[in-house]
Coordinates of C-alpha atoms in Angstrom, one line a residue:
Chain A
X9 CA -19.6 -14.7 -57.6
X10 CA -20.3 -13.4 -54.2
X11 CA -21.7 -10.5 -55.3
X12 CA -24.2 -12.6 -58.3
X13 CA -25.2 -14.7 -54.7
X14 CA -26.4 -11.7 -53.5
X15 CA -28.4 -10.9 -55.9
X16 CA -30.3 -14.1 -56.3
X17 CA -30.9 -13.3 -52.2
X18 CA -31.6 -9.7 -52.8
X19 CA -34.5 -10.8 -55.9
X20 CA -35.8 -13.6 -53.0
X21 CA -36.2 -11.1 -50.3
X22 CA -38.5 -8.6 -52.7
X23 CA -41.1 -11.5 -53.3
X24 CA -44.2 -11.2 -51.7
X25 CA -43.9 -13.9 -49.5
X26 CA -41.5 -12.3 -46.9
X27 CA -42.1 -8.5 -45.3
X28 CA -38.6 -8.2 -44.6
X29 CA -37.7 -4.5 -46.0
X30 CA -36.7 -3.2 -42.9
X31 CA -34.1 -5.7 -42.5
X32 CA -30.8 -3.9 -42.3
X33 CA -28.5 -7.5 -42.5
X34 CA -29.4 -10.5 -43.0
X35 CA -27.0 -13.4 -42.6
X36 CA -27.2 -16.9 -43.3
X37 CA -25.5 -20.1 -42.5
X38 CA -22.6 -18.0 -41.8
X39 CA -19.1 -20.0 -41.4
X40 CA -16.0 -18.8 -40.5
X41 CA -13.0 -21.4 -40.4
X42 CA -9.5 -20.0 -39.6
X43 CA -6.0 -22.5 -40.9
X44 CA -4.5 -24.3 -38.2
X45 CA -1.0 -22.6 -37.9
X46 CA 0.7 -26.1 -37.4
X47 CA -1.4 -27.4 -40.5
X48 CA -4.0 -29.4 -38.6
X49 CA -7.7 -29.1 -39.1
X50 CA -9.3 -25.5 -39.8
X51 CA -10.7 -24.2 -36.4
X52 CA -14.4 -22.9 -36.9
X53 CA -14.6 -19.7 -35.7
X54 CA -18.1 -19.4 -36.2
X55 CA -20.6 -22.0 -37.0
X56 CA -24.1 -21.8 -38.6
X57 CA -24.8 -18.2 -37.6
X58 CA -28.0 -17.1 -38.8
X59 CA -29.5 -13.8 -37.9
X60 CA -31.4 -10.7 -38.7
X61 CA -30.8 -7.3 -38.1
X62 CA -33.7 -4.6 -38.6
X63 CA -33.1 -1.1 -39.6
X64 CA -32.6 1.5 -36.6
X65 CA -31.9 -2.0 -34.1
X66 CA -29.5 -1.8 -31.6
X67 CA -28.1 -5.3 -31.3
X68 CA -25.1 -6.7 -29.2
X69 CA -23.4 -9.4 -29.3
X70 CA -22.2 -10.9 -26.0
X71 CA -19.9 -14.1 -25.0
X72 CA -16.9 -14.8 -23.6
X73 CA -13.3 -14.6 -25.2
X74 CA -13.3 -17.4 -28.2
X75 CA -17.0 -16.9 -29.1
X76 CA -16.0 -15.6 -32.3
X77 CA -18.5 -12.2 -31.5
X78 CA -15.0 -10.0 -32.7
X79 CA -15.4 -12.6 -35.6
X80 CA -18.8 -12.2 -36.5
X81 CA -18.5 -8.2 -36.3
X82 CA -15.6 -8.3 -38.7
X83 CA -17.0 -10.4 -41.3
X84 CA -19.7 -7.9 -41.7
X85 CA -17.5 -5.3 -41.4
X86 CA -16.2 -6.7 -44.7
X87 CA -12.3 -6.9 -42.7
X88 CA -12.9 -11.2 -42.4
X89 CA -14.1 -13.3 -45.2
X90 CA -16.8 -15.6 -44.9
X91 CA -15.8 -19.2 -45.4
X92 CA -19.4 -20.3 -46.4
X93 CA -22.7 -18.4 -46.3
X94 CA -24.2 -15.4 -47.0
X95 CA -24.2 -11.8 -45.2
X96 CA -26.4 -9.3 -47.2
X97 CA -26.5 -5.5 -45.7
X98 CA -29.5 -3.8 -47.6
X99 CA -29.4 -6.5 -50.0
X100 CA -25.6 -5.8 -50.9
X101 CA -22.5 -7.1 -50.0
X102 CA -20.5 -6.3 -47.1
X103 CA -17.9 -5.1 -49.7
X104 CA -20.4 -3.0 -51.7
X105 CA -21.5 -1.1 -48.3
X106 CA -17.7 -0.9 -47.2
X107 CA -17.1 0.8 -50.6
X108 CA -20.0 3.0 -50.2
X109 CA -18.5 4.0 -46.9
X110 CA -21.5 3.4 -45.2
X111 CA -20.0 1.6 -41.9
X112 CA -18.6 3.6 -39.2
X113 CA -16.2 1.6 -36.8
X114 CA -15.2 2.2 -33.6
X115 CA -12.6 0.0 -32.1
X116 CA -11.4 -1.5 -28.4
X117 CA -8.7 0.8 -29.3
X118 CA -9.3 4.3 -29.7
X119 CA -6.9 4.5 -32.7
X120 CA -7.1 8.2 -33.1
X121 CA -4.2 9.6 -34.9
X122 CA -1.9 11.0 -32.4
X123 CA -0.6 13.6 -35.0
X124 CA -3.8 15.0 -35.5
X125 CA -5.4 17.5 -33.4
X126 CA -9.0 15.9 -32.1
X127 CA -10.8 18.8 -34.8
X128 CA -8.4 16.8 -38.0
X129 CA -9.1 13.1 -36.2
X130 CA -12.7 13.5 -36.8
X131 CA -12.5 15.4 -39.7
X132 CA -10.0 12.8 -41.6
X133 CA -13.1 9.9 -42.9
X134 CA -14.5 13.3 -44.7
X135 CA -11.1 14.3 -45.9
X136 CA -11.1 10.5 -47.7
X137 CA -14.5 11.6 -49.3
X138 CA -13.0 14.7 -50.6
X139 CA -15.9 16.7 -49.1
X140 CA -15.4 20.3 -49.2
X141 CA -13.9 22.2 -47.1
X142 CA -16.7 24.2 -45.4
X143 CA -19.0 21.3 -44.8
X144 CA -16.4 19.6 -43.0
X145 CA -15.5 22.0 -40.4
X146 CA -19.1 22.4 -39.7
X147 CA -19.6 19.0 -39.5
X148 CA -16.4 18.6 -36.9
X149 CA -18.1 21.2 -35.2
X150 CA -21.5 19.6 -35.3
X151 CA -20.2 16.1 -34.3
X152 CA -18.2 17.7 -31.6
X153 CA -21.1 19.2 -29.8
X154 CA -22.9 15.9 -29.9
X155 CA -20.4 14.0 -27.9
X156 CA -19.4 17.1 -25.4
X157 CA -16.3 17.6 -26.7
X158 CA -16.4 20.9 -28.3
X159 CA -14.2 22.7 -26.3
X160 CA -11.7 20.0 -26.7
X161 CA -11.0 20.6 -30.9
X162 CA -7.7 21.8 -30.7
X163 CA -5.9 19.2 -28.6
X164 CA -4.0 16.6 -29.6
X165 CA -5.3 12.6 -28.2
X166 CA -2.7 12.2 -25.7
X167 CA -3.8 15.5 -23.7
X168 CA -7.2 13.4 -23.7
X169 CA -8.8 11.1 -21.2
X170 CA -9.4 7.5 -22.4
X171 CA -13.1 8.3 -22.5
X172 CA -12.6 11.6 -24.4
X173 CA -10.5 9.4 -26.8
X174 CA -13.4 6.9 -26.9
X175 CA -15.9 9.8 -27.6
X176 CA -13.4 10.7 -30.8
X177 CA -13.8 7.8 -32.0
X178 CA -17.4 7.5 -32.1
X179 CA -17.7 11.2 -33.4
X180 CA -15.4 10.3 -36.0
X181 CA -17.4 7.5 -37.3
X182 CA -20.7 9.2 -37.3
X183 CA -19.0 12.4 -39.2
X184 CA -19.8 10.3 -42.5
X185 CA -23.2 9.5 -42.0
X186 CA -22.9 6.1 -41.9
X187 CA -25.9 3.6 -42.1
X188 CA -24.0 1.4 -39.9
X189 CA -22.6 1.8 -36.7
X190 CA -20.1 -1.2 -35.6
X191 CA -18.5 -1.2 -31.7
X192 CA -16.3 -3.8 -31.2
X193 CA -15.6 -3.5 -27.2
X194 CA -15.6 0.1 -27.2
X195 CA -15.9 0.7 -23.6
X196 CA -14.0 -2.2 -21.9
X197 CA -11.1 -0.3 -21.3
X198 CA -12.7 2.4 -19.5
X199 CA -13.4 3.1 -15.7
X200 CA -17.0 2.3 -14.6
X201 CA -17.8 5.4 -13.8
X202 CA -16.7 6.4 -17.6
X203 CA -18.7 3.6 -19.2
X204 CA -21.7 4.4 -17.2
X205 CA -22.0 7.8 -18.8
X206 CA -20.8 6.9 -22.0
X207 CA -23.6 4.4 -22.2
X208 CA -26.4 7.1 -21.3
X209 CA -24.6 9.2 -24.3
X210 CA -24.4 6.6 -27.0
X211 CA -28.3 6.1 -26.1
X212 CA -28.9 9.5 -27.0
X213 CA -27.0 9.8 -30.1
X214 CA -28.3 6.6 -31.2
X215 CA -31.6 8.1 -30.5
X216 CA -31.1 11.5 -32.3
X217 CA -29.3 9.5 -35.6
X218 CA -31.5 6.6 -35.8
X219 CA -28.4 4.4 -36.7
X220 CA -28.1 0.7 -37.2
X221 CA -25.6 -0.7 -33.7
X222 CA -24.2 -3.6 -33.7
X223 CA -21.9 -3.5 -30.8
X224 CA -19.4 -6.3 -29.5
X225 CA -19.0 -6.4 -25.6
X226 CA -18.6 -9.1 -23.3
X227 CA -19.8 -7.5 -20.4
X228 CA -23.3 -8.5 -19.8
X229 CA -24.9 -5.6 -18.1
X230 CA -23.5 -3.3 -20.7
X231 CA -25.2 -5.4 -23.5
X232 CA -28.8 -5.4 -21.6
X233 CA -28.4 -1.7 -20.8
X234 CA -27.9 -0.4 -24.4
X235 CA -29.8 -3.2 -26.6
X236 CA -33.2 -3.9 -28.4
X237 CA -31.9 -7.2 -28.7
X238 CA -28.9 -9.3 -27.0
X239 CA -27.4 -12.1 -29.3
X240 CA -25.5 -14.5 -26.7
X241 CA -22.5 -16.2 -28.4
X242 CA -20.7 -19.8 -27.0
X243 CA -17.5 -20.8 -27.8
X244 CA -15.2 -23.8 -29.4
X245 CA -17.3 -23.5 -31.8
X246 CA -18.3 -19.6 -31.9
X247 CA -22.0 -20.0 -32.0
X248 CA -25.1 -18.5 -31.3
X249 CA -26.7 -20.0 -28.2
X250 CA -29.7 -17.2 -27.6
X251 CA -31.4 -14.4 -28.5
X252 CA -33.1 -12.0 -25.9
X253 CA -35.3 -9.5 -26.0
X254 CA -34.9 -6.0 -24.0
X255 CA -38.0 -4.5 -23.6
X256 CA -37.1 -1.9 -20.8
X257 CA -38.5 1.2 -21.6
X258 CA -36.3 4.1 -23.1
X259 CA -34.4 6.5 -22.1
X260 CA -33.0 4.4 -20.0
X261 CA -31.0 5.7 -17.1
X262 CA -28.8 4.8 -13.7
X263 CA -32.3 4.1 -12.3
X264 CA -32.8 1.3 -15.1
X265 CA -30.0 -0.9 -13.4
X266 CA -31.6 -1.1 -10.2
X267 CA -34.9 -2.4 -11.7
X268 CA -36.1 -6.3 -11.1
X269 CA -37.1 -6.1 -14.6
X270 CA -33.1 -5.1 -15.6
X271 CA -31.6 -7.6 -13.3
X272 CA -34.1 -10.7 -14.0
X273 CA -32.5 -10.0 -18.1
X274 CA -28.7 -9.6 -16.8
X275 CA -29.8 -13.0 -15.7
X276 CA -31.5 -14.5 -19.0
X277 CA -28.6 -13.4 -20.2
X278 CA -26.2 -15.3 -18.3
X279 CA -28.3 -18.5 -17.9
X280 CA -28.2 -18.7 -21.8
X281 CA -24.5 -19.4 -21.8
X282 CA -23.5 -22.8 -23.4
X283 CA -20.3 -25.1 -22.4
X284 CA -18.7 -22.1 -20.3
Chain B
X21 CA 21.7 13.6 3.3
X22 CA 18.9 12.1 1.0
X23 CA 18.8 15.4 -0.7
X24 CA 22.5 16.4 -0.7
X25 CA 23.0 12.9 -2.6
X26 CA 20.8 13.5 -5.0
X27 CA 22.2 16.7 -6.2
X28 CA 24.9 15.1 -6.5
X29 CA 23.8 12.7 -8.6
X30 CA 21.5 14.9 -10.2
X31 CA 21.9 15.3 -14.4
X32 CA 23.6 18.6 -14.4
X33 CA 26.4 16.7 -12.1
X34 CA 27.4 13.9 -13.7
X35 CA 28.1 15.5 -16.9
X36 CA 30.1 18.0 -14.8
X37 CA 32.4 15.1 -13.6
X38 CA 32.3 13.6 -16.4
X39 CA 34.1 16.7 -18.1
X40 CA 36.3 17.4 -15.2
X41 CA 37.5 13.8 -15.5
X42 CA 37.7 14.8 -19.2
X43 CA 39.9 17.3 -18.2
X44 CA 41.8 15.8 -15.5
X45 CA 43.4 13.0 -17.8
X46 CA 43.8 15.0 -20.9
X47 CA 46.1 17.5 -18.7
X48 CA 47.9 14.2 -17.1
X49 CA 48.4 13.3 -20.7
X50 CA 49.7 16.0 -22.0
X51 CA 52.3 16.7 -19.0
X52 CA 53.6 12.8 -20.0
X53 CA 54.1 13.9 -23.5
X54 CA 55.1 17.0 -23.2
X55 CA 58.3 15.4 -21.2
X56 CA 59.1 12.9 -24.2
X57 CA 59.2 15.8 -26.5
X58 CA 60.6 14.1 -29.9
X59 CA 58.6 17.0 -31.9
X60 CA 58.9 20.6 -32.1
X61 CA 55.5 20.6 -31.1
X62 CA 53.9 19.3 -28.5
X63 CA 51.4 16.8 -30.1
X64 CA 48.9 16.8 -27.3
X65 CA 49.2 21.1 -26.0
X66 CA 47.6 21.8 -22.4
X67 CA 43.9 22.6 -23.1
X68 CA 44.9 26.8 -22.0
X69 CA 46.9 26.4 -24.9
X70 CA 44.3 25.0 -27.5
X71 CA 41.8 27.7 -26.4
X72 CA 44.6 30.8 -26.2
X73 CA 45.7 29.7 -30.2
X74 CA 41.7 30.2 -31.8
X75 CA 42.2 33.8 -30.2
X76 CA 46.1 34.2 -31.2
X77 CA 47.0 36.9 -34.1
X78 CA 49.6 35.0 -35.0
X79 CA 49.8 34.0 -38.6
X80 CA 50.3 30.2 -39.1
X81 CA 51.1 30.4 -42.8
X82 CA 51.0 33.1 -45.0
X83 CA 48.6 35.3 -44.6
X84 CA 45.8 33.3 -42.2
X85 CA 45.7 32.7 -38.3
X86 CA 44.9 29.5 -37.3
X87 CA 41.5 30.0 -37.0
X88 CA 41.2 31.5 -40.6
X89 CA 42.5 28.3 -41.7
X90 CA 40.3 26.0 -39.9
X91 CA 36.7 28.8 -40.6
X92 CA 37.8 28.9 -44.3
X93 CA 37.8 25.1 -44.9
X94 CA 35.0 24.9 -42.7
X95 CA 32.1 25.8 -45.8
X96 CA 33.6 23.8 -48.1
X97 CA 33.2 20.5 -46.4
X98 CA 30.0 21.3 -44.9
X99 CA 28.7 22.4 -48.2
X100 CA 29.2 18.9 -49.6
X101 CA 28.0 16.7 -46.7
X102 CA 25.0 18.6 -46.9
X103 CA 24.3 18.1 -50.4
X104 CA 25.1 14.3 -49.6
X105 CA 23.4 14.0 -46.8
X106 CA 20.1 15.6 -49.3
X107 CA 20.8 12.7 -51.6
X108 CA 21.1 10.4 -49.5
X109 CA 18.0 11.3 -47.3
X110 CA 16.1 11.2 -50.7
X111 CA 17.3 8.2 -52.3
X112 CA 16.8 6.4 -48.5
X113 CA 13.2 7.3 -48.4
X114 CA 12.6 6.2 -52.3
X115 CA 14.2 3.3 -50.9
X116 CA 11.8 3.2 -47.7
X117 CA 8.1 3.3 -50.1
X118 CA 9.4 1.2 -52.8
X119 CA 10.5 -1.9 -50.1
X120 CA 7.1 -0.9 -48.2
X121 CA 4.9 -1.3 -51.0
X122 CA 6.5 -4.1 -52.6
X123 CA 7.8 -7.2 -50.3
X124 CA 9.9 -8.4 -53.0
X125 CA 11.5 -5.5 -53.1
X126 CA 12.4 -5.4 -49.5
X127 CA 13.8 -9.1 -50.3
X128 CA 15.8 -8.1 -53.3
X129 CA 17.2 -4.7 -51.9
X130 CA 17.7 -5.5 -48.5
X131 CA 20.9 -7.9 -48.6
X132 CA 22.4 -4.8 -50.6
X133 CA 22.1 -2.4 -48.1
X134 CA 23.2 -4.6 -45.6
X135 CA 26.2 -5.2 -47.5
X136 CA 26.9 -1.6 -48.6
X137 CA 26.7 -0.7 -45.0
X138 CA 29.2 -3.3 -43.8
X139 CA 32.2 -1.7 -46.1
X140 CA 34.5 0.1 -43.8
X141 CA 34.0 3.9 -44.9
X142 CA 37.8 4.1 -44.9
X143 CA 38.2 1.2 -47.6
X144 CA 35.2 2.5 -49.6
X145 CA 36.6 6.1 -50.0
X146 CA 39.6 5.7 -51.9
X147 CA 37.1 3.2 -54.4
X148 CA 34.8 6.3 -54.3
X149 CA 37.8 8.4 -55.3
X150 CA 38.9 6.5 -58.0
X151 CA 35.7 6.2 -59.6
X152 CA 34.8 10.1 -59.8
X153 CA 38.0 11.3 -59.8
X154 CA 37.2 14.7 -58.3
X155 CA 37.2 15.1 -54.6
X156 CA 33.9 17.4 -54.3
X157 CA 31.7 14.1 -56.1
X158 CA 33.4 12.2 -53.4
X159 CA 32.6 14.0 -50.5
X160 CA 29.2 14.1 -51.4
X161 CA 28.9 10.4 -53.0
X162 CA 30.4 9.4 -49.3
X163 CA 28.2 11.4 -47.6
X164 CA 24.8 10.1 -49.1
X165 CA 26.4 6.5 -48.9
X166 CA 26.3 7.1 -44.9
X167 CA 23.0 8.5 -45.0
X168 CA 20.4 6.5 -46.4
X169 CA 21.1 3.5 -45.1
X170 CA 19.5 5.0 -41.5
X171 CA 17.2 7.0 -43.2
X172 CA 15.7 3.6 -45.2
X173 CA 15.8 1.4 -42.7
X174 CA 14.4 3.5 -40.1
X175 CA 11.3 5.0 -42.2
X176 CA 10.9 1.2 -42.8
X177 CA 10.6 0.4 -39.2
X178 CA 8.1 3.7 -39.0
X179 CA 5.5 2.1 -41.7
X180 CA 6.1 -1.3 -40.2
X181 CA 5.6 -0.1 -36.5
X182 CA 1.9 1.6 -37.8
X183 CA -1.0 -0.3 -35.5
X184 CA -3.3 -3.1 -37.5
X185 CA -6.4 -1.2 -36.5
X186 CA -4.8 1.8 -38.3
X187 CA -4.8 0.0 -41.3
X188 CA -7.9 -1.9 -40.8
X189 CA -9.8 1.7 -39.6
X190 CA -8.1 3.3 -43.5
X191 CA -9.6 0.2 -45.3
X192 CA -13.0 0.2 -43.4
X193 CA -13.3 4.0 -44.9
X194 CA -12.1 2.3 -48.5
X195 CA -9.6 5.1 -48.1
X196 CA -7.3 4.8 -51.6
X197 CA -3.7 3.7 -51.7
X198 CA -1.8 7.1 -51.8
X199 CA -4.3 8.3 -49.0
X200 CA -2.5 5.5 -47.0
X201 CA 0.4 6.8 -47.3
X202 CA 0.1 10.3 -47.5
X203 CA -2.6 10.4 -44.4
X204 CA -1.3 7.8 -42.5
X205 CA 1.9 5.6 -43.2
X206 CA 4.3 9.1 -43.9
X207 CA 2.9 11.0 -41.0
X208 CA 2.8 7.8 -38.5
X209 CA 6.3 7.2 -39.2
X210 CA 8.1 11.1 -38.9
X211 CA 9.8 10.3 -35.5
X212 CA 11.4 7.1 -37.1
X213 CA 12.0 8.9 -40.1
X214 CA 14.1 11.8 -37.9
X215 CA 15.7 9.3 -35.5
X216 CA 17.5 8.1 -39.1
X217 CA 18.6 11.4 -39.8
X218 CA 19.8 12.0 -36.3
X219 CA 21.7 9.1 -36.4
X220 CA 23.0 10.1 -40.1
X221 CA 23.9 13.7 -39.7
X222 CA 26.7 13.4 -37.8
X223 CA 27.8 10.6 -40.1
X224 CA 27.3 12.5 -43.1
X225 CA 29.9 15.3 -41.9
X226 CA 32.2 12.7 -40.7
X227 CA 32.2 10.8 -43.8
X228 CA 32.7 13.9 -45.4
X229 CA 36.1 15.2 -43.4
X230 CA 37.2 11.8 -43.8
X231 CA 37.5 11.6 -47.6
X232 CA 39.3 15.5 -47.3
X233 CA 42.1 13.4 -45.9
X234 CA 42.7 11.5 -49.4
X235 CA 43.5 14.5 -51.5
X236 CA 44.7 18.1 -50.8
X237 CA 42.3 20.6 -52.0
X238 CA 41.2 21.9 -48.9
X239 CA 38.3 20.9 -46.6
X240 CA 38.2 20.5 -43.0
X241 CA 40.1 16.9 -43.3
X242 CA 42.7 17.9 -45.5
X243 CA 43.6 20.6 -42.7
X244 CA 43.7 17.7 -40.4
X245 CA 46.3 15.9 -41.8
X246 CA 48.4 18.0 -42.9
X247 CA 48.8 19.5 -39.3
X248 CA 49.4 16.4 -38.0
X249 CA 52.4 15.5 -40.6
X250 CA 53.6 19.2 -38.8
X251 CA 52.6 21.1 -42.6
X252 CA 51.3 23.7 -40.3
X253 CA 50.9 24.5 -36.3
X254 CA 49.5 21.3 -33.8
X255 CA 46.9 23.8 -33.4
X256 CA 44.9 23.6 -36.0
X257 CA 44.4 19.7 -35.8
X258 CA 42.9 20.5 -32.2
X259 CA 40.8 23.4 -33.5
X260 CA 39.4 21.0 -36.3
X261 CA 39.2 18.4 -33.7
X262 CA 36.9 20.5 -31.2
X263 CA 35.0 22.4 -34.4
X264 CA 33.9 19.1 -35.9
X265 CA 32.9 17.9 -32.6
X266 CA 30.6 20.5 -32.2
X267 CA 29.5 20.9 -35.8
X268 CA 28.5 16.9 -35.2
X269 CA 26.7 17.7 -32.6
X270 CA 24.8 20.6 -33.7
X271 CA 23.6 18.7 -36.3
X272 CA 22.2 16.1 -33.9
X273 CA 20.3 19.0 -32.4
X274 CA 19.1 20.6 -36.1
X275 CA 17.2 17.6 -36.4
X276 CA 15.8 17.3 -33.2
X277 CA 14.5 21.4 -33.9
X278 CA 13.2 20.7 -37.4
X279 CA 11.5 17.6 -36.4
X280 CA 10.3 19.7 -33.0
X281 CA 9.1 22.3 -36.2
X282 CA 7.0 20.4 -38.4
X283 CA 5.5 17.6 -35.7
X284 CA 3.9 20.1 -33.1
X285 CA 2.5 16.9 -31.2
X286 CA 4.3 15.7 -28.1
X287 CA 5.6 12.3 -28.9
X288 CA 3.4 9.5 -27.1
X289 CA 5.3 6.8 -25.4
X290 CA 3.6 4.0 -27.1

């Protein structure tokens, strides 16, 4: 039924009316309601979300714990159902793109296989494609090489840095090509001086590979560093209370953080918190 | 004196006291017995004498020292432990997937196990016995009794203990259900896997002297008892005692060296 929903949207969003074909997802009166483990009322998670995001956007979501940003991210991700509403990724479901294998996740958590060198961690998405052999060594190599971790193939994840572990992760879910990039917290368990650099690399390589980002942080200069766009999120209910702009010019650099123009949006950012 | 009292405590140290105590009250014993002498043997010899009889020419029954005796029945016992403890590792694994992949199966089977487990090896043996009626099926039938129990519950635990986002990162990749397993669930769970069949080795050549003591017909066990009822020398009960000993504990160490083989990784404290 969900799927026969999206279609209806899909055959709307073609109609003259609306210039909308850049729009990567597009969800609508999103609810997410979780059981009350002592059988009271549902808790809403998420209420009313409605949001675009366009093709090649890097969007964050940022709020405090209970927000329901983790929520949201998941429910596109197609690993928490909806409980009313619609969420259409290139007029498809968040199933059909899952199936397509066109996400790539990267967790709080590294989650790298610790039984695998680095080299088989980021080979292993291609290795569930059944891609041959040849390609995916040089794509390894390839995806290596973008996040500076080459010479690093043959060791296994606990000889790694939590950074280096971090930059596996993110090599491992671009090795597929994905349309979609999802972060949920990526960095927040990483040194400052590690996230700094980490955020002038993912800048890059979301420059070079033109990927869709949608990444989950609750650290507000993080979010106003990296984004086109910041989607703040309030708690009890998870809801959105803003949506800001970041037009600082790009590359941005250590420099950027100094600006008026990057501090007056860490600001904007923070006023637009609800009930905190 | 910080330093001389740490290498005294040190590793190497303790287990040296700890066989010198060993030592100390096994001699002390066997002076008290020696004195009470009701046997023609001294039940409990002086350790010297233990180690001078698995170098002694002397033949102990007809044509075999008491070495030969104790080597010869050696094989046979450790032959059928192994194949037990094969069976048993393989049956314990089925066991493992089908209770992973099925809950009610872990329900249903479960309760069993337990119960298996509970029987006292010594009652169980004899039942064993009786049921096969040859003492070879019995060794090994006892053997892989001992032996999947660990090995199913503890490759259990390993596919239980793998991490959420494991599972969520697989499904985000709609990787397919024997890709699970075979890239993920088997592989996470090897060092819970081994730590059953550490636990299980020993057991399984236990088990397996054990039943020799039901029936003659050779085997390491058989040996054992019939030295003790004074069929042959003292000696060869202590020889069998010290050989299985190690044998046990070599096997401990097998495991830990295929295990070392096939999962080059260090093990991550996690």
């Amino acid at each position: 039924m969900a799927a026969a929903t999206s279609i209806t949207k899909e055959y709307q969003k073609f109609t003259p009316m609306e210039n909308e074909t850049d729009t990567e997802i597009k969800i609508e009166d999103l609810w997410v309601k979780f059981p009350d483990k002592n059988g009271g009322e549902p808790v809403t998670a998420l209420q009313n979300i409605n949001m675009d995001i366009k093709q090649g956007e890097f969007v964050s979501l940022v709020g405090p714990s209970g927000c329901g940003k983790t929520t949201l991210l998941r429910t596109i991700a197609d690993l928490q159902p909806p409980s009313t509403g619609n969420i259409s990724v290139r007029g498809k479901t968040p199933r059909e793109i899952r199936l397509q294998k066109k996400y790539g996740i990267v967790f709080q958590n590294p989650v790298l296989y610790e039984w695998r060198t680095v080299r088989r961690n980021v080979c292993m998405p291609m290795e569930l494609m059944g891609l041959p052999k040849k390609y995916r060594t040089a794509r390894v190599t390839e995806m290596l090489e973008m996040v500076g971790l080459y010479n690093f193939g043959k060791l296994y994840p606990h000889e790694l840095s939590g950074g280096m572990q971090q930059r596996v992760g993110i090599a491992r879910a671009l090795a597929i090509k994905p349309e979609i990039l999802l972060m949920d917290e990526p960095f927040s368990a990483l040194d400052e001086f590690t996230k700094e650099k980490l955020h002038e690399d993912l800048q890059t390589i979301w420059s070079k590979t033109n990927k869709t980002i949608l990444f989950v942080t609750h650290n507000i200069q993080e979010a106003v560093f990296l984004s086109d766009r910041v989607i703040v999120m309030s708690p009890h209910p998870g809801r959105i209370s803003a949506i800001v702009d970041i037009d600082l010019p790009r590359p941005r650099t250590l420099a950027t953080r100094d600006t008026t123009e990057f501090n007056a949006l860490v600001s904007k950012v923070r006023n637009s918190f609800e009930g905190v | 004196m910080g330093k001389i009292k740490k290498a005294l405590l040190s590793k190497q140290m303790v287990i040296a006291y700890w066989v010198l105590g060993l030592v100390v009250i096994w001699e002390i014993l066997a002076v008290i017995i020696e004195h009470t002498k009701r046997t023609p043997e001294n039940v409990l010899p002086h350790l010297h004498q233990i180690a001078q009889s698995i170098f002694s020419k002397d033949l102990v029954n007809m044509d075999q020292t008491a070495l030969q005796i104790v080597l010869s029945n050696t094989g046979i016992t450790l032959q059928r432990a192994g194949i037990g403890f094969l069976i048993g590792i393989a049956v314990g694994y089925l066991l493992a997937l089908i209770m992973n992949m099925f809950s009610w199966a872990e329900k249903v089977v479960f309760p069993y196990l337990m119960i298996i487990q509970m029987i006292p090896i010594l009652g169980m043996a004899p039942i064993v016995l009786a049921m096969t009626k040859d003492i070879n099926k019995s060794r090994i039938v006892i053997a892989a009794l001992l032996t999947f129990y660990p090995v199913a519950t503890n490759t259990l635990a390993g596919f239980k203990s793998v991490m959420k986002e494991k599972h969520e990162l697989m499904y985000s990749m709609a990787a397919k259900k024997s890709d699970v397993y075979k890239k993920l669930l088997i592989p996470a769970s090897m060092p819970y896997f081994f730590t059953g069949l550490k636990i299980s080795a020993p057991m399984a050549i236990t088990a397996s002297i054990l039943v020799d003591t039901l029936q003659g017909g050779g085997g390491l066990g058989c040996m054992l008892s019939q030295s003790l009822k004074h069929a042959m020398t003292i000696y060869v009960f202590w020889q069998i005692v010290f050989l299985s000993a190690i044998i046990g504990i070599a096997s401990y160490y097998l495991m830990s060296v295929i295990e070392k083989l096939i999962s080059p990784y260090k093990k991550v404290g996690r």
